[in-house]
């Protein structure tokens, strides 16, 4: 059974940084793309960033471009999201997810497994 455990969330002031981690277990991690999504109160879950199984291609949603960086360490079965220059509008629960295949996607239905999420709160 696949398990994903996110960590690294917390409270930070605007302009600050956080690094989220997602530890995966239960399958061959390097064969599957991974993604980060977020959901703010009263809003739908939205794609933040994705990375292919091999890590050779990376995709970002527009709000994340230039500020966030996704990476993965297949030896550690871990994917990361480095978030810099955080803004109050980045406040949300952040989820990592395992895709159904090796290609990344911004569509949540293309992800088969999800973590429970980690809260990120950015104060102004």
PDB file of C-alpha atoms in Angstrom:
ATOM      1  CA  UNK A   1       0.000   0.000   0.000  1.00  0.00           C
ATOM      2  CA  UNK A   2       1.307   3.417  -0.963  1.00  0.00           C
ATOM      3  CA  UNK A   3       1.776   5.902   1.839  1.00  0.00           C
ATOM      4  CA  UNK A   4       2.734   9.550   1.542  1.00  0.00           C
ATOM      5  CA  UNK A   5       3.678  11.670   4.512  1.00  0.00           C
ATOM      6  CA  UNK A   6       4.169  15.410   4.118  1.00  0.00           C
ATOM      7  CA  UNK A   7       6.148  17.557   6.519  1.00  0.00           C
ATOM      8  CA  UNK A   8       7.687  21.006   6.727  1.00  0.00           C
ATOM      9  CA  UNK A   9       4.609  23.182   6.858  1.00  0.00           C
ATOM     10  CA  UNK A  10       4.128  25.928   9.402  1.00  0.00           C
ATOM     11  CA  UNK A  11       3.621  29.617  10.019  1.00  0.00           C
ATOM     12  CA  UNK A  12       5.910  32.057   8.240  1.00  0.00           C
ATOM     13  CA  UNK A  13       5.895  35.770   7.564  1.00  0.00           C
ATOM     14  CA  UNK A  14       5.405  37.114   4.075  1.00  0.00           C
ATOM     15  CA  UNK A  15       8.676  37.010   2.175  1.00  0.00           C
ATOM     16  CA  UNK A  16       9.881  33.995   4.098  1.00  0.00           C
ATOM     17  CA  UNK A  17      10.651  30.463   2.967  1.00  0.00           C
ATOM     18  CA  UNK A  18       9.584  26.937   3.742  1.00  0.00           C
ATOM     19  CA  UNK A  19      10.697  23.563   2.448  1.00  0.00           C
ATOM     20  CA  UNK A  20       8.087  20.861   2.252  1.00  0.00           C
ATOM     21  CA  UNK A  21       9.016  17.197   2.133  1.00  0.00           C
ATOM     22  CA  UNK A  22       6.971  14.190   1.120  1.00  0.00           C
ATOM     23  CA  UNK A  23       8.207  10.734   2.007  1.00  0.00           C
ATOM     24  CA  UNK A  24       6.725   7.919  -0.056  1.00  0.00           C
ATOM     25  CA  UNK A  25       6.605   4.192   0.558  1.00  0.00           C
ATOM     26  CA  UNK A  26       4.952   1.183  -0.970  1.00  0.00           C
ATOM     27  CA  UNK A  27       5.984   1.240  -4.600  1.00  0.00           C
ATOM     28  CA  UNK A  28       8.874   1.862  -6.978  1.00  0.00           C
ATOM     29  CA  UNK A  29       9.078   5.556  -6.434  1.00  0.00           C
ATOM     30  CA  UNK A  30      11.224   6.436  -9.453  1.00  0.00           C
ATOM     31  CA  UNK A  31       8.671   4.993 -11.901  1.00  0.00           C
ATOM     32  CA  UNK A  32       6.042   7.590 -11.137  1.00  0.00           C
ATOM     33  CA  UNK A  33       5.653  11.314 -11.478  1.00  0.00           C
ATOM     34  CA  UNK A  34       4.946  13.264  -8.324  1.00  0.00           C
ATOM     35  CA  UNK A  35       3.048  16.449  -7.774  1.00  0.00           C
ATOM     36  CA  UNK A  36       2.284  19.086  -5.190  1.00  0.00           C
ATOM     37  CA  UNK A  37      -1.196  20.541  -4.918  1.00  0.00           C
ATOM     38  CA  UNK A  38      -2.728  22.984  -2.488  1.00  0.00           C
ATOM     39  CA  UNK A  39      -6.165  23.851  -1.213  1.00  0.00           C
ATOM     40  CA  UNK A  40      -7.039  27.124   0.443  1.00  0.00           C
ATOM     41  CA  UNK A  41     -10.204  27.525   2.559  1.00  0.00           C
ATOM     42  CA  UNK A  42     -13.268  27.787   0.362  1.00  0.00           C
ATOM     43  CA  UNK A  43     -11.318  27.049  -2.800  1.00  0.00           C
ATOM     44  CA  UNK A  44     -10.771  24.022  -4.984  1.00  0.00           C
ATOM     45  CA  UNK A  45      -7.576  22.037  -4.849  1.00  0.00           C
ATOM     46  CA  UNK A  46      -5.081  23.391  -7.354  1.00  0.00           C
ATOM     47  CA  UNK A  47      -1.897  22.159  -8.972  1.00  0.00           C
ATOM     48  CA  UNK A  48       1.327  23.758  -7.761  1.00  0.00           C
ATOM     49  CA  UNK A  49       4.203  21.785  -9.286  1.00  0.00           C
ATOM     50  CA  UNK A  50       4.975  18.422 -10.825  1.00  0.00           C
ATOM     51  CA  UNK A  51       8.057  16.382 -11.622  1.00  0.00           C
ATOM     52  CA  UNK A  52       8.470  13.325 -13.824  1.00  0.00           C
ATOM     53  CA  UNK A  53       9.617   9.984 -12.471  1.00  0.00           C
ATOM     54  CA  UNK A  54      13.191  10.523 -13.554  1.00  0.00           C
ATOM     55  CA  UNK A  55      13.150  14.165 -12.559  1.00  0.00           C
ATOM     56  CA  UNK A  56      14.072  15.326 -16.057  1.00  0.00           C
ATOM     57  CA  UNK A  57      10.989  17.491 -16.525  1.00  0.00           C
ATOM     58  CA  UNK A  58       9.408  19.914 -14.108  1.00  0.00           C
ATOM     59  CA  UNK A  59       6.191  21.871 -14.372  1.00  0.00           C
ATOM     60  CA  UNK A  60       4.838  24.774 -12.364  1.00  0.00           C
ATOM     61  CA  UNK A  61       1.545  26.545 -12.082  1.00  0.00           C
ATOM     62  CA  UNK A  62       1.822  30.257 -12.782  1.00  0.00           C
ATOM     63  CA  UNK A  63       1.648  31.327  -9.089  1.00  0.00           C
ATOM     64  CA  UNK A  64       4.632  29.103  -8.330  1.00  0.00           C
ATOM     65  CA  UNK A  65       6.895  30.087 -11.194  1.00  0.00           C
ATOM     66  CA  UNK A  66      10.023  31.872 -10.074  1.00  0.00           C
ATOM     67  CA  UNK A  67       9.333  31.302  -6.369  1.00  0.00           C
ATOM     68  CA  UNK A  68       8.895  27.564  -5.842  1.00  0.00           C
ATOM     69  CA  UNK A  69      11.153  24.677  -6.785  1.00  0.00           C
ATOM     70  CA  UNK A  70      10.183  21.018  -6.882  1.00  0.00           C
ATOM     71  CA  UNK A  71      12.797  18.300  -6.675  1.00  0.00           C
ATOM     72  CA  UNK A  72      13.031  14.631  -5.840  1.00  0.00           C
ATOM     73  CA  UNK A  73      15.517  12.199  -4.398  1.00  0.00           C
ATOM     74  CA  UNK A  74      14.577   8.744  -5.644  1.00  0.00           C
ATOM     75  CA  UNK A  75      17.154   7.101  -3.408  1.00  0.00           C
ATOM     76  CA  UNK A  76      15.259   8.517  -0.422  1.00  0.00           C
ATOM     77  CA  UNK A  77      11.789   8.139  -1.960  1.00  0.00           C
ATOM     78  CA  UNK A  78      11.229  11.797  -1.183  1.00  0.00           C
ATOM     79  CA  UNK A  79       9.946  14.776  -3.119  1.00  0.00           C
ATOM     80  CA  UNK A  80      10.504  18.348  -1.995  1.00  0.00           C
ATOM     81  CA  UNK A  81       8.927  21.719  -2.555  1.00  0.00           C
ATOM     82  CA  UNK A  82      11.133  24.695  -1.764  1.00  0.00           C
ATOM     83  CA  UNK A  83       8.959  27.765  -1.392  1.00  0.00           C
ATOM     84  CA  UNK A  84      10.548  31.217  -1.357  1.00  0.00           C
ATOM     85  CA  UNK A  85       9.137  34.749  -1.281  1.00  0.00           C
ATOM     86  CA  UNK A  86       5.965  33.439   0.274  1.00  0.00           C
ATOM     87  CA  UNK A  87       2.817  35.521   0.101  1.00  0.00           C
ATOM     88  CA  UNK A  88      -0.357  35.460   2.229  1.00  0.00           C
ATOM     89  CA  UNK A  89      -2.206  34.027  -0.779  1.00  0.00           C
ATOM     90  CA  UNK A  90       0.038  30.959  -0.579  1.00  0.00           C
ATOM     91  CA  UNK A  91      -1.744  30.011   2.631  1.00  0.00           C
ATOM     92  CA  UNK A  92      -3.260  26.564   2.103  1.00  0.00           C
ATOM     93  CA  UNK A  93      -2.986  22.912   2.929  1.00  0.00           C
ATOM     94  CA  UNK A  94      -0.316  21.448   0.676  1.00  0.00           C
ATOM     95  CA  UNK A  95      -0.647  17.871  -0.564  1.00  0.00           C
ATOM     96  CA  UNK A  96       1.776  15.645  -2.373  1.00  0.00           C
ATOM     97  CA  UNK A  97       0.525  12.991  -4.736  1.00  0.00           C
ATOM     98  CA  UNK A  98       1.776  10.072  -6.793  1.00  0.00           C
ATOM     99  CA  UNK A  99       0.775  10.085 -10.452  1.00  0.00           C
ATOM    100  CA  UNK A 100      -0.667   7.086 -12.281  1.00  0.00           C
ATOM    101  CA  UNK A 101       2.354   7.031 -14.576  1.00  0.00           C
ATOM    102  CA  UNK A 102       5.770   8.503 -15.162  1.00  0.00           C
ATOM    103  CA  UNK A 103       4.527  11.656 -16.863  1.00  0.00           C
ATOM    104  CA  UNK A 104       3.582  14.696 -14.853  1.00  0.00           C
ATOM    105  CA  UNK A 105       0.136  16.244 -15.005  1.00  0.00           C
ATOM    106  CA  UNK A 106      -1.611  19.269 -13.562  1.00  0.00           C
ATOM    107  CA  UNK A 107      -4.897  17.363 -13.341  1.00  0.00           C
ATOM    108  CA  UNK A 108      -5.690  15.911  -9.952  1.00  0.00           C
ATOM    109  CA  UNK A 109      -7.530  12.931 -11.475  1.00  0.00           C
ATOM    110  CA  UNK A 110      -4.209  11.766 -12.948  1.00  0.00           C
ATOM    111  CA  UNK A 111      -2.880  11.155  -9.439  1.00  0.00           C
ATOM    112  CA  UNK A 112      -3.619   7.903  -7.707  1.00  0.00           C
ATOM    113  CA  UNK A 113      -2.391   8.425  -4.176  1.00  0.00           C
ATOM    114  CA  UNK A 114      -2.435  11.421  -1.884  1.00  0.00           C
ATOM    115  CA  UNK A 115      -0.911  12.426   1.402  1.00  0.00           C
ATOM    116  CA  UNK A 116      -2.912  13.954   4.226  1.00  0.00           C
ATOM    117  CA  UNK A 117      -1.457  17.388   3.690  1.00  0.00           C
ATOM    118  CA  UNK A 118       0.569  19.918   5.648  1.00  0.00           C
ATOM    119  CA  UNK A 119      -0.665  23.375   6.586  1.00  0.00           C
ATOM    120  CA  UNK A 120       1.216  26.413   5.323  1.00  0.00           C
ATOM    121  CA  UNK A 121       0.202  29.766   6.758  1.00  0.00           C
ATOM    122  CA  UNK A 122       1.774  32.994   5.557  1.00  0.00           C
ATOM    123  CA  UNK A 123       1.135  36.060   7.665  1.00  0.00           C
ATOM    124  CA  UNK A 124       1.207  39.587   6.253  1.00  0.00           C
TER     125      UNK A 124
END
